[in-house]
Tab-separated table of C-alpha atoms and ligand atoms in Angstrom:
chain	number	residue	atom	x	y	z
A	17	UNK	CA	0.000	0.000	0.000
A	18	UNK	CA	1.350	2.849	-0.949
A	19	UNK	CA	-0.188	6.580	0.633
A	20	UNK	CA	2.532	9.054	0.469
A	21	UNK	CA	5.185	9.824	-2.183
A	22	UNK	CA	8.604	11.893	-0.966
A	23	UNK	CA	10.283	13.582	-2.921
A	24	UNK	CA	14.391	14.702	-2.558
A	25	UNK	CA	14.709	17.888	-4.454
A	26	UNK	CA	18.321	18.612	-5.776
A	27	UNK	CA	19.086	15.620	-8.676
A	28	UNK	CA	15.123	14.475	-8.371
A	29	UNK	CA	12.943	16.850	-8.978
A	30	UNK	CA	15.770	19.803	-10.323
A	31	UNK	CA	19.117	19.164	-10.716
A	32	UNK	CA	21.052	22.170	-8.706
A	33	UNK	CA	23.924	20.012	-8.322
A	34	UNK	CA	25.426	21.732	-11.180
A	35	UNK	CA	24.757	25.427	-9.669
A	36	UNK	CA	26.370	23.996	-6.181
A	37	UNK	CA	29.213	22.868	-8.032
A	38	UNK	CA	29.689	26.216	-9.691
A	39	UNK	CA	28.957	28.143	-6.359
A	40	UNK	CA	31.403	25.465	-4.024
A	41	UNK	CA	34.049	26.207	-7.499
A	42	UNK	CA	34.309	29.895	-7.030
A	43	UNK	CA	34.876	29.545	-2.907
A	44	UNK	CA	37.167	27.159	-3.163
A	45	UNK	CA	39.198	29.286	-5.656
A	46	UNK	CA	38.808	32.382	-3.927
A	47	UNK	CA	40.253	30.615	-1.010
A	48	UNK	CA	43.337	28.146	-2.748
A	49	UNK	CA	41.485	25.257	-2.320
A	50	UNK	CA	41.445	22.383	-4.152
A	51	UNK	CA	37.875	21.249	-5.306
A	52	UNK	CA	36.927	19.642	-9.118
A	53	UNK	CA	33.353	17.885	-10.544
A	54	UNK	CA	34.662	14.465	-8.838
A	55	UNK	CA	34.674	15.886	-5.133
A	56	UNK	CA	31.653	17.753	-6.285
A	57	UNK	CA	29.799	14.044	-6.763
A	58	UNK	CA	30.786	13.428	-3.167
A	59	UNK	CA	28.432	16.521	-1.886
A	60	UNK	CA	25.142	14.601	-3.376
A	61	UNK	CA	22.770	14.870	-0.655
A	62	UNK	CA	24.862	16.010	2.210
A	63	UNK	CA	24.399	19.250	4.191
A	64	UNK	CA	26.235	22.178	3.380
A	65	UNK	CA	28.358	21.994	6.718
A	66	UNK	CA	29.006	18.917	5.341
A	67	UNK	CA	29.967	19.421	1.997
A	68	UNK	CA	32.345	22.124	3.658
A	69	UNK	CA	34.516	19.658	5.727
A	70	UNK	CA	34.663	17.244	2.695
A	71	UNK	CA	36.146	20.280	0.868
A	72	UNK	CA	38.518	21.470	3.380
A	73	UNK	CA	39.497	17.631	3.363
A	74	UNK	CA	40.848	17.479	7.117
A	75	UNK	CA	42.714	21.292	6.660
A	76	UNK	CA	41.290	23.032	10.297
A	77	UNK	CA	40.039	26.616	9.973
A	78	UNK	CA	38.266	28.398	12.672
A	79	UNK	CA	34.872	28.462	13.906
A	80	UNK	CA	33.965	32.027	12.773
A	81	UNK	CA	35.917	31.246	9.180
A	82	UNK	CA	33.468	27.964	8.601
A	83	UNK	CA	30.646	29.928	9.003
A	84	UNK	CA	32.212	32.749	6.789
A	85	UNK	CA	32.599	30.425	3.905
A	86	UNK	CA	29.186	28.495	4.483
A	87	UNK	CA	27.390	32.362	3.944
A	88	UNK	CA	29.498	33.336	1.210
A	89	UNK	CA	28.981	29.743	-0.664
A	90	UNK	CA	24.945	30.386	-0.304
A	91	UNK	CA	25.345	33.911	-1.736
A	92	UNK	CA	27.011	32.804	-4.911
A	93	UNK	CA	24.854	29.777	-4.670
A	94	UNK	CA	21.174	31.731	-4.789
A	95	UNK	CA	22.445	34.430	-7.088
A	96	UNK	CA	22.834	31.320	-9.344
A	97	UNK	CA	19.133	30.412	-8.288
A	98	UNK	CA	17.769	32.881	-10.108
A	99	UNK	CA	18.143	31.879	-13.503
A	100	UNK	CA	16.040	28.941	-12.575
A	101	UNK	CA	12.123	27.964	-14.124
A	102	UNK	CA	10.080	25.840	-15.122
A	103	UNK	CA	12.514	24.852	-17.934
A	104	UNK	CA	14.465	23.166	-15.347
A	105	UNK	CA	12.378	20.658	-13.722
A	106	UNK	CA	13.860	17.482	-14.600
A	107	UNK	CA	12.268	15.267	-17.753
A	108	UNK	CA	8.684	13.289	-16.804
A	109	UNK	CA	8.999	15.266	-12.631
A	110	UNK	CA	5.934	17.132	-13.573
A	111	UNK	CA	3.966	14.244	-14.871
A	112	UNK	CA	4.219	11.835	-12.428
A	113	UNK	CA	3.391	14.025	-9.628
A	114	UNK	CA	0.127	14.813	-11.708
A	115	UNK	CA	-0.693	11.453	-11.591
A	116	UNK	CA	0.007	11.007	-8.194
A	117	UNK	CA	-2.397	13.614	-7.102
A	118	UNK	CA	-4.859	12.027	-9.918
A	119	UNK	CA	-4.391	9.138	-7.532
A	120	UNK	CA	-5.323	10.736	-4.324
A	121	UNK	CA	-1.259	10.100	-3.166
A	122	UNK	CA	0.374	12.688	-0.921
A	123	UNK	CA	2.908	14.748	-2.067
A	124	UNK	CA	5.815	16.053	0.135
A	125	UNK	CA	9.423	17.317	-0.409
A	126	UNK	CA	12.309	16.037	1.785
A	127	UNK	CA	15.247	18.181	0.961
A	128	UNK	CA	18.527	19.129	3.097
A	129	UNK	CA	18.311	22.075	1.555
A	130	UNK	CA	17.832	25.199	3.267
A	131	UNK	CA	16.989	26.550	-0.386
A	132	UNK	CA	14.319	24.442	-0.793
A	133	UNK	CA	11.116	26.068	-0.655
A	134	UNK	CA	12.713	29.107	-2.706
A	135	UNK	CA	13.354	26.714	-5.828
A	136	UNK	CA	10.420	24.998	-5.252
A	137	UNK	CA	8.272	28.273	-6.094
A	138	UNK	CA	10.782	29.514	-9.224
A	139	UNK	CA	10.083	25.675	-10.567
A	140	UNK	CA	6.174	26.965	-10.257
A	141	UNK	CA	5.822	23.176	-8.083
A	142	UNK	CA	4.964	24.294	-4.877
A	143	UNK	CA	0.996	23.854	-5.181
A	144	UNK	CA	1.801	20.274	-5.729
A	145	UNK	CA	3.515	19.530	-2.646
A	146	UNK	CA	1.458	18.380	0.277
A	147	UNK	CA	3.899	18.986	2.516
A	148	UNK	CA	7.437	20.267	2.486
A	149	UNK	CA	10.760	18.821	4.696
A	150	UNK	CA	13.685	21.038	4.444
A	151	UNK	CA	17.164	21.371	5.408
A	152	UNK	CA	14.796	24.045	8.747
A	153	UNK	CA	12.810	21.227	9.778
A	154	UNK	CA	15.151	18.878	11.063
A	155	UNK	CA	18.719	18.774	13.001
A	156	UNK	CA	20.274	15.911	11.804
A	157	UNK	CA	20.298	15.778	8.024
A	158	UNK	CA	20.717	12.742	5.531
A	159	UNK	CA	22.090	10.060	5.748
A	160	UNK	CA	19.774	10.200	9.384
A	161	UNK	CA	15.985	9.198	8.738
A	162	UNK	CA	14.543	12.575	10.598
A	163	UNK	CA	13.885	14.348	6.973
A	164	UNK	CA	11.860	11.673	6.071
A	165	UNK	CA	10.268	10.624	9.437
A	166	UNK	CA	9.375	14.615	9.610
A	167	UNK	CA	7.310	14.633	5.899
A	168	UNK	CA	5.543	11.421	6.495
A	169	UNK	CA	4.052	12.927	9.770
A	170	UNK	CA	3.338	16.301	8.099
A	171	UNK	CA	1.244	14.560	5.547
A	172	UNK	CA	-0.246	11.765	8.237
A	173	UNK	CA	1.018	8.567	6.728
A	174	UNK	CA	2.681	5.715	8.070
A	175	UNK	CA	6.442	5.201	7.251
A	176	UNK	CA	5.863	1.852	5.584
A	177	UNK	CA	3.342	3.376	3.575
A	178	UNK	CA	5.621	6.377	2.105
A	179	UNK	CA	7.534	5.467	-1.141
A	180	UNK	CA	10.904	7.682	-1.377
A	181	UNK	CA	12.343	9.289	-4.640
A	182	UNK	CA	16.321	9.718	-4.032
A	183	UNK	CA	19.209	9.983	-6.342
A	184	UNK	CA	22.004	10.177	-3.150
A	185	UNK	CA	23.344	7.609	-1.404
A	186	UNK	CA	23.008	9.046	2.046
A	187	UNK	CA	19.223	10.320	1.238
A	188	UNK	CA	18.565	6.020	0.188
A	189	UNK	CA	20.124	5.139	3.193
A	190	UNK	CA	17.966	7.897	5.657
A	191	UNK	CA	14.781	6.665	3.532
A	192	UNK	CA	15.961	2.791	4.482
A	193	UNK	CA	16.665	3.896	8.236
A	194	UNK	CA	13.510	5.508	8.230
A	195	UNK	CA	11.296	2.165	7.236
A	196	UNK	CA	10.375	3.331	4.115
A	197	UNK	CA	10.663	1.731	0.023
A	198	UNK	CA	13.022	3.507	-2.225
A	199	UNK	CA	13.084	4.622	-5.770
A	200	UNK	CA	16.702	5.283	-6.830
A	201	UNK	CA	17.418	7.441	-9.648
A	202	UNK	CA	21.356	7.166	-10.734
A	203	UNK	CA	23.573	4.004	-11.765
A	204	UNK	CA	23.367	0.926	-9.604
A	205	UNK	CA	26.801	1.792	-7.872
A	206	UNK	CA	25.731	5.058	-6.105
A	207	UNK	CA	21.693	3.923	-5.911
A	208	UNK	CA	21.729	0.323	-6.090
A	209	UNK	CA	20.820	-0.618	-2.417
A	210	UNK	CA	17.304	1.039	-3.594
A	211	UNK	CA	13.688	-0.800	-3.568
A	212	UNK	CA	13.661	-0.232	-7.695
A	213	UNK	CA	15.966	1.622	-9.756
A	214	UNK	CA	15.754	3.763	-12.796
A	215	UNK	CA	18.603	5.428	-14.888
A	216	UNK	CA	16.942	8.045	-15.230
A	217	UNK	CA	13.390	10.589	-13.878
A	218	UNK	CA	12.176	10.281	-17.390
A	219	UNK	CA	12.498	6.294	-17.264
A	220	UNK	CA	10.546	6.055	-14.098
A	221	UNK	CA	7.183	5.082	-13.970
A	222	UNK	CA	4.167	4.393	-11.471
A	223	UNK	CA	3.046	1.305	-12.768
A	224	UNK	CA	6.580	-0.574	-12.527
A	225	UNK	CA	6.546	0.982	-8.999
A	226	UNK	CA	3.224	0.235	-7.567
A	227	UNK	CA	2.628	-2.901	-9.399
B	306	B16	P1	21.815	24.125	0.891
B	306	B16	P2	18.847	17.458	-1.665
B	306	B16	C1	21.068	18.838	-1.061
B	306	B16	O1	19.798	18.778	-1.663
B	306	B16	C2	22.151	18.880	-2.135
B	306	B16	O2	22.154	17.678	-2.882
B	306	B16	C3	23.487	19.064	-1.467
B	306	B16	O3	24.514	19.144	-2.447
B	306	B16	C4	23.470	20.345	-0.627
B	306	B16	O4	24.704	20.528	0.047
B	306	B16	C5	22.324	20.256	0.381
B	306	B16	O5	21.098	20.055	-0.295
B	306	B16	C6	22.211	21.518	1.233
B	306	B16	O6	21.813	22.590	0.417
B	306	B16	O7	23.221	24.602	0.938
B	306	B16	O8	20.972	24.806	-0.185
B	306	B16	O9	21.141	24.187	2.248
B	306	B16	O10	19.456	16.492	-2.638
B	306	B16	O11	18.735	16.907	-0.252
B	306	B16	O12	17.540	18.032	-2.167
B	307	MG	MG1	19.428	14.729	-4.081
């Protein structure tokens, strides 16, 4: 049974990934350190305090300069956000949450971005959301289950019957912590631990997934 459908945002529903990269790119240069495309596929999913350590790669800076970096990333970051639309919604997204709601199935975002609800309303999506988990509504972000545990109650459905939509590793294995079935978007060595799989969001469909 299947009552609830939840969403990850960033390489799901839009793929920002690229505008991180280019944000994370310009930081890192600013401040001599290394970062490339390859590191950048290690940042999937993971918090921006997290994506910061993985950059500074076990180099120690101070409290006040972490935080510093963190603010300046985001400000490159959402000046990037707003060359976003519609146009960017990733191939067969708007579709399939159409017939989801033709269905009567919840709809809810589970993001660790704090950007979320912003891009959300430039993609023109946000009426379509039931419910919206961001990187505000919980502490501990992906790969822990709270994201997840947090949208299913916001929409009133059971954990077991909430089917996830992730293309991260860490967001699979929060959805997997969290009791829930897991669409995987990617290749089979960064989603294949997933319930079902698909290449791709325009390869995925609702009948392979609810039977
Ligand atoms: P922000 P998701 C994640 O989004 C991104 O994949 C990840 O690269 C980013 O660091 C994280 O959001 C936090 O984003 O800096 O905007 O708060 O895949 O969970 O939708
Ligand atoms: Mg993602």
């Amino acid at each position: 049974m299947c009552k609830a459908f939840i969403f990850d945002l960033d390489g799901v529903i839009t793929d920002t990934a690229e505008l991180h990269y280019q944000a994370w790119q310009r930081m890192a240069d600013e401040e001599g350190y290394y970062f490339d495309r390859e590191i950048n596929e290690k940042l999937r999913g993971v918090s921006r305090q997290a994506s910061l350590n993985i950059i500074l790669n076990g180099k120690t800076i101070s409290e006040e300069k972490f935080e510093t970096l963190m603010t300046r990333k985001n400000g490159y970051y959402v000046e990037l956000l707003n060359t976003i639309s519609a146009k960017d919604i990733l191939p067969g997204i708007e579709s399939f949450l159409l017939e989801l709601k033709a269905r009567g199935i919840k709809v809810a975002l589970a993001s660790a971005s704090k950007n979320a609800r912003p891009i959300l309303h430039r993609l023109g999506l946000t009426s379509l959301f039931d419910a919206i988990g961001d990187g505000w509504s919980v502490k501990r972000s992906k790969p822990a289950p709270d994201v997840f545990i947090h949208a299913a109650g916001q929409v009133g459905v059971n954990v077991d019957e909430c089917i996830v939509v992730e293309d991260a590793e860490a967001g699979i294995d929060a959805a997997i912590d969290a009791g829930m079935r897991v669409v995987g978007i990617g290749p089979d060595e960064r989603v294949g631990h997933a319930t079902w799989r698909f290449t791709d969001t325009k390869s995925m469909n609702l009948g392979d997934i609810l039977g």
